[in-house]
Amino acid sequence: MKYYCGMKVLMVCLGNICRSPLAEGILQMKIKAQGLDWEVDSAGTGAWHVGEQPDRRSIQVARKNGIDITYQRARQFQAQDLDTFDLIFAMDQSNLANILRKANNTIQEKKVHLIMNQVDPNANRSVPDPYYDDDGFEQVYEMLDKACDKIIARWV
Ligand code: 4NP
């Protein structure tokens, strides 16, 4: 049996169709490029889009940057994810609160981080929800690209 030494990382937003699929795709691409044995997944705290492909605007901005996220399907965050994953990154304060509400011990709580705090520690910046803003996707991509570099630098 192969000894698993990688990290299991979960990216979480509200719908799991705009921000967290991009975060999953970006981190996946970076860990592959480095030959790391990590597992990356994403989920949404809400259930409205379960089973759907990422938003076409997220697919487009990912594709422009050489990343295919069309294989992804939305799923809802579940309490069990707090045991399954080593690191859980929330896109905004509301996602963070919803995840922490499901935690029932400090081991679980310590796995959960606001993703942009990896770039600006303690600034508690959120990745803006781009669902109602066609122009927001480029900015979201840039923010997540920086955050994923920091995640790898910190946990490799
Ligand atoms: P996401 O964006 O949380 O980045 O996937 C959203 C997608 C859908 C909705 C809200 C945010 N919605 O209300 O349906």
XYZ file of N, CA, C and O and ligand atoms in Angstrom:
638
model
N 0.844 -1.189 0.000
C 0.000 0.000 0.000
C 0.883 1.245 0.000
O 1.878 1.303 0.704
N 0.467 2.222 -0.793
C 1.247 3.443 -0.891
C 1.018 4.291 0.362
O -0.115 4.497 0.780
N 2.104 4.759 0.958
C 1.970 5.624 2.127
C 1.609 7.021 1.653
O 2.310 7.626 0.849
N 0.482 7.540 2.136
C 0.010 8.848 1.686
C 0.661 9.960 2.497
O 0.489 10.033 3.704
N 1.443 10.801 1.831
C 2.133 11.845 2.575
C 1.728 13.238 2.106
O 2.301 14.229 2.522
N 0.731 13.322 1.220
C 0.312 14.628 0.717
C -0.712 15.274 1.620
O -1.098 14.728 2.644
N -1.120 16.474 1.233
C -2.168 17.178 1.964
C -3.483 16.965 1.229
O -3.509 16.848 0.013
N -4.550 16.959 1.993
C -5.887 16.942 1.388
C -6.486 18.320 1.620
O -6.696 18.711 2.785
N -6.745 19.033 0.538
C -7.163 20.430 0.628
C -8.564 20.610 0.051
O -8.856 20.125 -1.044
N -9.411 21.321 0.788
C -10.762 21.597 0.306
C -10.987 23.102 0.202
O -10.742 23.847 1.158
N -11.432 23.554 -0.968
C -11.764 24.956 -1.207
C -13.286 25.111 -1.085
O -14.028 24.339 -1.705
N -13.718 26.122 -0.323
C -15.163 26.258 -0.089
C -15.660 27.684 -0.375
O -15.071 28.664 0.102
N -16.763 27.763 -1.141
C -17.458 29.048 -1.327
C -18.949 28.817 -1.080
O -19.316 27.865 -0.383
N -19.791 29.675 -1.638
C -21.233 29.525 -1.375
C -21.875 28.528 -2.342
O -22.499 27.558 -1.928
N -21.684 28.762 -3.645
C -22.384 27.927 -4.632
C -21.573 26.778 -5.194
O -22.111 25.893 -5.840
N -20.246 26.817 -5.001
C -19.310 25.846 -5.610
C -19.414 25.846 -7.136
O -19.255 24.819 -7.786
N -19.711 27.047 -7.693
C -19.681 27.130 -9.167
C -18.783 28.267 -9.671
O -18.384 28.241 -10.831
N -18.462 29.254 -8.829
C -17.624 30.373 -9.300
C -16.222 30.369 -8.681
O -15.237 30.096 -9.360
N -16.127 30.670 -7.378
C -14.806 30.863 -6.763
C -14.087 29.573 -6.427
O -12.916 29.380 -6.805
N -14.732 28.676 -5.667
C -13.988 27.481 -5.220
C -13.600 26.533 -6.367
O -12.536 25.904 -6.272
N -14.382 26.433 -7.466
C -13.887 25.613 -8.582
C -12.603 26.187 -9.177
O -11.709 25.443 -9.581
N -12.524 27.531 -9.229
C -11.291 28.157 -9.720
C -10.134 27.867 -8.774
O -9.033 27.525 -9.202
N -10.393 28.007 -7.461
C -9.353 27.737 -6.467
C -8.871 26.291 -6.585
O -7.665 26.017 -6.537
N -9.817 25.363 -6.767
C -9.450 23.951 -6.931
C -8.571 23.763 -8.170
O -7.516 23.121 -8.108
N -9.003 24.351 -9.284
C -8.258 24.187 -10.539
C -6.866 24.785 -10.475
O -5.895 24.189 -10.952
N -6.760 25.963 -9.859
C -5.464 26.644 -9.779
C -4.499 25.856 -8.887
O -3.352 25.604 -9.259
N -4.977 25.437 -7.706
C -4.088 24.699 -6.797
C -3.688 23.357 -7.415
O -2.522 22.951 -7.355
N -4.650 22.707 -8.049
C -4.394 21.431 -8.735
C -3.276 21.592 -9.769
O -2.351 20.778 -9.828
N -3.368 22.628 -10.565
C -2.367 22.872 -11.612
C -0.994 23.104 -10.980
O 0.013 22.564 -11.434
N -0.945 23.875 -9.897
C 0.334 24.201 -9.262
C 0.961 22.971 -8.579
O 2.172 22.790 -8.630
N 0.125 22.149 -7.952
C 0.707 20.978 -7.275
C 1.195 19.947 -8.289
O 2.210 19.298 -8.074
N 0.485 19.856 -9.411
C 0.934 18.958 -10.486
C 2.273 19.431 -11.024
O 3.197 18.636 -11.224
N 2.382 20.733 -11.254
C 3.620 21.300 -11.809
C 4.805 21.018 -10.887
O 5.935 20.895 -11.339
N 4.538 20.923 -9.591
C 5.619 20.679 -8.628
C 5.786 19.200 -8.310
O 6.638 18.827 -7.495
N 4.937 18.361 -8.906
C 5.015 16.923 -8.672
C 4.627 16.526 -7.254
O 5.101 15.514 -6.736
N 3.759 17.311 -6.630
C 3.348 17.019 -5.250
C 2.207 16.013 -5.209
O 1.380 15.953 -6.112
N 2.146 15.260 -4.113
C 1.125 14.235 -3.941
C 0.001 14.787 -3.052
O -0.207 14.324 -1.945
N -0.678 15.804 -3.538
C -1.770 16.409 -2.780
C -3.094 16.061 -3.454
O -3.132 15.789 -4.650
N -4.159 16.119 -2.656
C -5.494 15.915 -3.197
C -6.251 17.228 -3.016
O -6.197 17.819 -1.936
N -6.935 17.685 -4.043
C -7.659 18.952 -3.964
C -9.108 18.752 -4.389
O -9.390 18.056 -5.363
N -10.017 19.354 -3.629
C -11.443 19.250 -3.944
C -12.078 20.603 -3.617
O -11.422 21.488 -3.042
N -13.353 20.768 -3.966
C -14.063 21.994 -3.589
C -15.512 21.671 -3.282
O -16.017 20.618 -3.669
N -16.157 22.587 -2.557
C -17.554 22.396 -2.161
C -18.179 23.763 -1.908
O -17.476 24.768 -1.756
N -19.519 23.781 -1.834
C -20.242 25.011 -1.521
C -21.038 24.823 -0.243
O -21.499 23.712 0.038
N -21.200 25.905 0.512
C -22.011 25.772 1.727
C -23.501 25.676 1.364
O -24.289 25.130 2.124
N -23.873 26.196 0.194
C -25.263 26.119 -0.262
C -25.464 24.942 -1.206
O -24.500 24.396 -1.749
N -26.738 24.569 -1.412
C -27.035 23.365 -2.205
C -27.665 23.668 -3.565
O -27.936 22.765 -4.342
N -27.861 24.969 -3.882
C -28.628 25.318 -5.094
C -28.043 24.732 -6.381
O -28.768 24.453 -7.317
N -26.725 24.599 -6.452
C -26.098 24.236 -7.734
C -25.491 22.838 -7.740
O -24.696 22.518 -8.619
N -25.864 22.029 -6.762
C -25.296 20.676 -6.658
C -25.443 19.922 -7.986
O -26.506 19.939 -8.604
N -24.355 19.315 -8.434
C -24.364 18.531 -9.669
C -24.027 19.323 -10.912
O -23.800 18.749 -11.981
N -23.981 20.673 -10.777
C -23.717 21.510 -11.953
C -22.225 21.656 -12.240
O -21.394 21.557 -11.344
N -21.931 21.971 -13.512
C -20.579 22.343 -13.916
C -20.274 23.733 -13.362
O -21.199 24.487 -13.063
N -18.988 24.099 -13.276
C -18.682 25.475 -12.879
C -19.350 26.486 -13.818
O -19.650 26.170 -14.975
N -19.570 27.695 -13.303
C -20.111 28.806 -14.084
C -19.252 29.009 -15.347
O -18.032 28.920 -15.280
N -19.899 29.315 -16.474
C -19.150 29.439 -17.740
C -18.072 30.525 -17.658
O -17.038 30.441 -18.321
N -18.301 31.550 -16.811
C -17.298 32.623 -16.694
C -16.066 32.143 -15.946
O -14.944 32.564 -16.228
N -16.244 31.229 -14.983
C -15.087 30.622 -14.313
C -14.358 29.679 -15.262
O -13.123 29.646 -15.300
N -15.134 28.914 -16.036
C -14.518 28.013 -17.027
C -13.657 28.822 -17.989
O -12.526 28.448 -18.300
N -14.202 29.985 -18.427
C -13.487 30.827 -19.401
C -12.184 31.387 -18.850
O -11.150 31.321 -19.514
N -12.238 31.947 -17.630
C -11.018 32.567 -17.095
C -9.978 31.492 -16.773
O -8.775 31.712 -16.939
N -10.428 30.318 -16.375
C -9.489 29.215 -16.134
C -8.838 28.802 -17.449
O -7.613 28.672 -17.540
N -9.669 28.631 -18.478
C -9.157 28.191 -19.784
C -8.142 29.186 -20.333
O -7.117 28.803 -20.891
N -8.432 30.466 -20.144
C -7.504 31.515 -20.603
C -6.133 31.364 -19.958
O -5.117 31.763 -20.503
N -6.132 30.772 -18.760
C -4.875 30.563 -18.030
C -4.385 29.113 -18.128
O -3.566 28.666 -17.318
N -4.922 28.382 -19.111
C -4.435 27.025 -19.377
C -4.937 25.960 -18.426
O -4.329 24.898 -18.301
N -6.053 26.232 -17.736
C -6.572 25.265 -16.771
C -7.968 24.811 -17.186
O -8.849 25.644 -17.455
N -8.186 23.488 -17.212
C -9.506 22.940 -17.536
C -10.242 22.597 -16.239
O -9.762 21.775 -15.456
N -11.383 23.249 -16.011
C -12.168 22.913 -14.810
C -13.538 22.331 -15.183
O -14.410 22.196 -14.328
N -13.707 21.983 -16.469
C -15.028 21.525 -16.926
C -15.425 20.177 -16.325
O -16.598 19.825 -16.321
N -14.450 19.411 -15.831
C -14.744 18.090 -15.251
C -15.408 18.223 -13.874
O -15.991 17.259 -13.363
N -15.306 19.388 -13.247
C -15.805 19.544 -11.873
C -17.335 19.567 -11.817
O -17.985 20.057 -12.738
N -17.880 19.067 -10.721
C -19.327 19.125 -10.473
C -19.544 19.627 -9.050
O -18.866 19.173 -8.122
N -20.505 20.540 -8.899
C -20.722 21.152 -7.588
C -21.257 20.140 -6.580
O -22.065 19.268 -6.910
N -20.781 20.273 -5.361
C -21.327 19.478 -4.255
C -21.434 20.363 -3.027
O -20.796 21.424 -2.955
N -22.230 19.933 -2.069
C -22.403 20.735 -0.862
C -21.399 20.307 0.206
O -21.123 19.108 0.373
N -20.877 21.296 0.925
C -19.986 21.024 2.054
C -20.739 20.202 3.089
O -21.909 20.436 3.362
N -20.034 19.209 3.679
C -20.675 18.413 4.734
C -19.763 18.317 5.950
O -18.533 18.421 5.819
N -20.359 18.114 7.108
C -19.603 18.085 8.365
C -18.431 17.104 8.289
O -17.346 17.362 8.821
N -18.628 15.989 7.588
C -17.596 14.959 7.451
C -16.324 15.491 6.793
O -15.229 14.976 7.039
N -16.475 16.537 5.957
C -15.297 17.129 5.305
C -14.285 17.643 6.328
O -13.095 17.712 6.045
N -14.761 17.995 7.506
C -13.860 18.499 8.552
C -12.946 17.395 9.082
O -11.917 17.679 9.693
N -13.324 16.145 8.870
C -12.444 15.019 9.223
C -11.613 14.570 8.027
O -10.431 14.267 8.146
N -12.249 14.547 6.854
C -11.594 14.034 5.642
C -10.402 14.875 5.205
O -9.392 14.345 4.765
N -10.546 16.214 5.315
C -9.516 17.104 4.765
C -8.571 17.620 5.842
O -8.939 17.724 7.020
N -7.326 17.933 5.424
C -6.317 18.476 6.335
C -6.416 19.996 6.406
O -6.122 20.600 7.441
N -6.767 20.598 5.273
C -6.848 22.061 5.186
C -8.137 22.431 4.470
O -8.452 21.853 3.416
N -8.858 23.396 5.034
C -10.106 23.849 4.416
C -10.032 25.365 4.289
O -9.824 26.072 5.277
N -10.161 25.848 3.041
C -10.047 27.287 2.803
C -11.394 27.873 2.399
O -11.978 27.479 1.383
N -11.862 28.842 3.203
C -13.106 29.544 2.907
C -12.789 30.779 2.077
O -11.778 31.449 2.295
N -13.676 31.068 1.112
C -13.466 32.232 0.243
C -13.855 33.536 0.932
O -13.276 34.578 0.660
N -14.882 33.482 1.811
C -15.282 34.721 2.494
C -15.710 34.441 3.939
O -15.759 33.285 4.377
N -15.997 35.517 4.636
C -16.316 35.430 6.072
C -17.572 34.607 6.335
O -17.667 33.909 7.340
N -18.525 34.725 5.434
C -19.771 33.998 5.602
C -19.540 32.490 5.428
O -20.044 31.674 6.217
N -18.752 32.121 4.411
C -18.408 30.699 4.232
C -17.682 30.185 5.473
O -17.946 29.084 5.959
N -16.746 31.002 5.971
C -15.946 30.618 7.142
C -16.850 30.323 8.342
O -16.713 29.298 9.008
N -17.800 31.229 8.579
C -18.717 31.057 9.715
C -19.564 29.793 9.546
O -19.781 29.042 10.496
N -20.032 29.556 8.312
C -20.869 28.373 8.064
C -20.094 27.069 8.243
O -20.645 26.075 8.705
N -18.827 27.079 7.866
C -17.992 25.881 8.044
C -17.743 25.664 9.538
O -17.917 24.555 10.052
N -17.347 26.729 10.230
C -16.997 26.594 11.651
C -18.191 26.179 12.503
O -18.032 25.533 13.533
N -19.383 26.540 12.048
C -20.596 26.147 12.763
C -20.741 24.617 12.811
O -21.343 24.062 13.714
N -20.168 23.948 11.800
C -20.274 22.478 11.740
C -19.136 21.776 12.479
O -19.157 20.558 12.651
N -18.119 22.548 12.903
C -16.979 21.938 13.594
C -17.365 21.621 15.034
O -18.109 22.374 15.663
N -16.870 20.473 15.531
C -17.195 20.188 16.927
C -15.978 19.898 17.802
O -16.113 19.393 18.909
N -14.783 20.221 17.299
C -13.600 20.164 18.156
C -12.513 21.069 17.593
O -12.611 21.548 16.454
N -11.485 21.325 18.402
C -10.459 22.289 17.975
C -9.579 21.735 16.857
O -9.038 22.510 16.068
N -9.457 20.424 16.770
C -8.671 19.844 15.663
C -9.331 20.244 14.347
O -8.673 20.676 13.406
N -10.646 20.112 14.296
C -11.386 20.497 13.085
C -11.281 22.004 12.854
O -11.015 22.456 11.744
N -11.468 22.783 13.906
C -11.441 24.251 13.757
C -10.108 24.752 13.209
O -10.067 25.672 12.404
N -9.025 24.108 13.641
C -7.696 24.567 13.226
C -7.398 24.291 11.752
O -6.456 24.843 11.204
N -8.194 23.427 11.136
C -7.997 23.132 9.713
C -8.555 24.232 8.813
O -8.258 24.283 7.637
N -9.414 25.089 9.393
C -10.195 26.030 8.586
C -9.544 27.418 8.553
O -9.221 27.986 9.602
N -9.352 27.935 7.349
C -8.692 29.233 7.172
C -9.463 30.082 6.156
O -10.061 29.544 5.223
N -9.360 31.394 6.326
C -9.852 32.314 5.303
C -8.743 32.396 4.255
O -7.608 32.761 4.579
N -9.061 32.065 3.010
C -7.982 31.847 2.034
C -7.080 33.073 1.847
O -5.865 32.928 1.759
N -7.641 34.291 1.833
C -6.793 35.460 1.562
C -5.885 35.820 2.735
O -4.961 36.620 2.580
N -6.129 35.223 3.904
C -5.196 35.443 5.022
C -3.842 34.793 4.764
O -2.867 35.113 5.448
N -3.786 33.914 3.766
C -2.487 33.351 3.382
C -1.642 34.400 2.688
O -0.417 34.332 2.693
N -2.288 35.383 2.071
C -1.575 36.456 1.361
C -1.343 37.645 2.296
O -0.232 38.167 2.390
N -2.401 38.071 2.983
C -2.333 39.179 3.952
C -2.788 38.661 5.308
O -3.980 38.755 5.634
N -1.857 38.094 6.090
C -2.262 37.494 7.363
C -3.033 38.475 8.248
O -2.652 39.642 8.349
N -4.122 38.005 8.815
C -4.962 38.788 9.737
C -5.737 39.941 9.110
O -6.422 40.681 9.809
N -5.638 40.136 7.797
C -6.405 41.215 7.161
C -7.867 40.799 6.979
O -8.734 41.650 6.777
N -8.122 39.496 7.055
C -9.482 38.961 6.910
C -10.198 39.451 5.661
O -11.374 39.805 5.694
N -9.468 39.456 4.536
C -10.061 39.858 3.261
C -10.849 38.688 2.673
O -10.439 37.539 2.772
N -11.961 39.022 2.051
C -12.765 38.011 1.366
C -12.484 38.034 -0.131
O -12.148 39.086 -0.685
N -12.642 36.886 -0.783
C -12.646 36.858 -2.246
C -14.062 37.252 -2.652
O -15.019 36.572 -2.278
N -14.222 38.392 -3.374
C -15.580 38.867 -3.665
C -16.375 37.867 -4.494
O -15.832 37.227 -5.392
N -17.661 37.742 -4.169
C -18.547 36.848 -4.911
C -18.792 37.450 -6.295
O -19.384 38.527 -6.404
N -18.351 36.800 -7.367
C -18.461 37.403 -8.706
C -19.737 37.014 -9.450
O -19.906 37.372 -10.608
N -20.645 36.314 -8.762
C -21.814 35.733 -9.445
C -22.622 36.783 -10.209
O -23.074 36.537 -11.324
N -22.779 37.967 -9.589
C -23.568 39.024 -10.244
C -22.690 40.078 -10.888
O -23.131 41.200 -11.136
N -21.427 39.742 -11.161
C -20.478 40.716 -11.703
C -19.603 40.052 -12.765
O -18.597 39.430 -12.453
N -20.005 40.212 -14.044
C -19.255 39.578 -15.138
C -17.786 39.963 -15.138
O -16.941 39.201 -15.594
N -17.488 41.164 -14.638
C -16.101 41.649 -14.688
C -15.270 41.205 -13.488
O -14.087 41.498 -13.411
N -15.908 40.507 -12.547
C -15.201 40.166 -11.313
C -14.306 38.941 -11.408
O -13.489 38.693 -10.521
N -14.460 38.175 -12.476
C -13.794 36.873 -12.518
C -12.273 36.953 -12.661
O -11.554 36.124 -12.105
N -11.795 37.965 -13.413
C -10.347 38.142 -13.578
C -9.703 38.438 -12.220
O -8.665 37.892 -11.872
N -10.364 39.338 -11.461
C -9.828 39.712 -10.146
C -9.813 38.504 -9.205
O -8.833 38.277 -8.484
N -10.891 37.723 -9.249
C -10.957 36.515 -8.417
C -9.816 35.574 -8.792
O -9.126 35.026 -7.921
N -9.582 35.413 -10.088
C -8.498 34.527 -10.535
C -7.152 34.997 -9.977
O -6.379 34.195 -9.440
N -6.894 36.288 -10.109
C -5.598 36.831 -9.650
C -5.419 36.633 -8.144
O -4.329 36.285 -7.682
N -6.481 36.884 -7.390
C -6.401 36.713 -5.932
C -6.104 35.260 -5.573
O -5.238 34.957 -4.744
N -6.823 34.345 -6.218
C -6.667 32.923 -5.892
C -5.319 32.385 -6.344
O -4.733 31.510 -5.691
N -4.814 32.933 -7.447
C -3.499 32.510 -7.939
C -2.427 32.833 -6.887
O -1.583 31.994 -6.568
N -2.500 34.027 -6.335
C -1.535 34.438 -5.294
C -1.703 33.579 -4.042
O -0.728 33.137 -3.432
N -2.951 33.364 -3.649
C -3.216 32.587 -2.433
C -2.698 31.159 -2.571
O -2.121 30.602 -1.625
N -2.879 30.567 -3.742
C -2.438 29.170 -3.939
C -0.917 29.061 -3.885
O -0.376 28.071 -3.369
N -0.219 30.069 -4.391
C 1.261 30.071 -4.255
C 1.653 30.056 -2.789
O 2.569 29.348 -2.373
N 0.965 30.850 -1.987
C 1.285 30.929 -0.556
C 0.961 29.621 0.159
O 1.688 29.200 1.056
N -0.143 29.002 -0.233
C -0.528 27.722 0.392
C 0.565 26.684 0.155
O 0.986 25.992 1.086
N 1.037 26.603 -1.081
C 2.082 25.621 -1.375
C 3.369 25.964 -0.614
O 3.981 25.107 0.005
N 3.720 27.242 -0.621
C 4.961 27.652 0.077
C 4.896 27.326 1.563
O 5.891 26.936 2.179
N 3.719 27.455 2.151
C 3.601 27.255 3.590
C 3.531 25.794 4.000
O 4.045 25.416 5.054
N 2.867 24.963 3.180
C 2.602 23.587 3.628
C 3.431 22.489 2.935
O 3.302 21.343 3.290
N 4.260 22.859 1.972
C 5.090 21.820 1.329
C 6.169 21.361 2.288
O 6.750 22.202 2.986
P -19.712 31.038 -5.660
O -20.712 32.077 -6.344
O -20.085 30.983 -4.208
O -18.384 31.651 -5.881
O -19.917 29.724 -6.373
C -22.096 31.979 -6.231
C -22.798 31.154 -7.084
C -24.165 31.073 -6.991
C -24.842 31.825 -6.043
C -24.134 32.642 -5.189
C -22.758 32.715 -5.284
N -26.245 31.756 -5.946
O -26.830 32.501 -5.144
O -26.881 30.975 -6.659
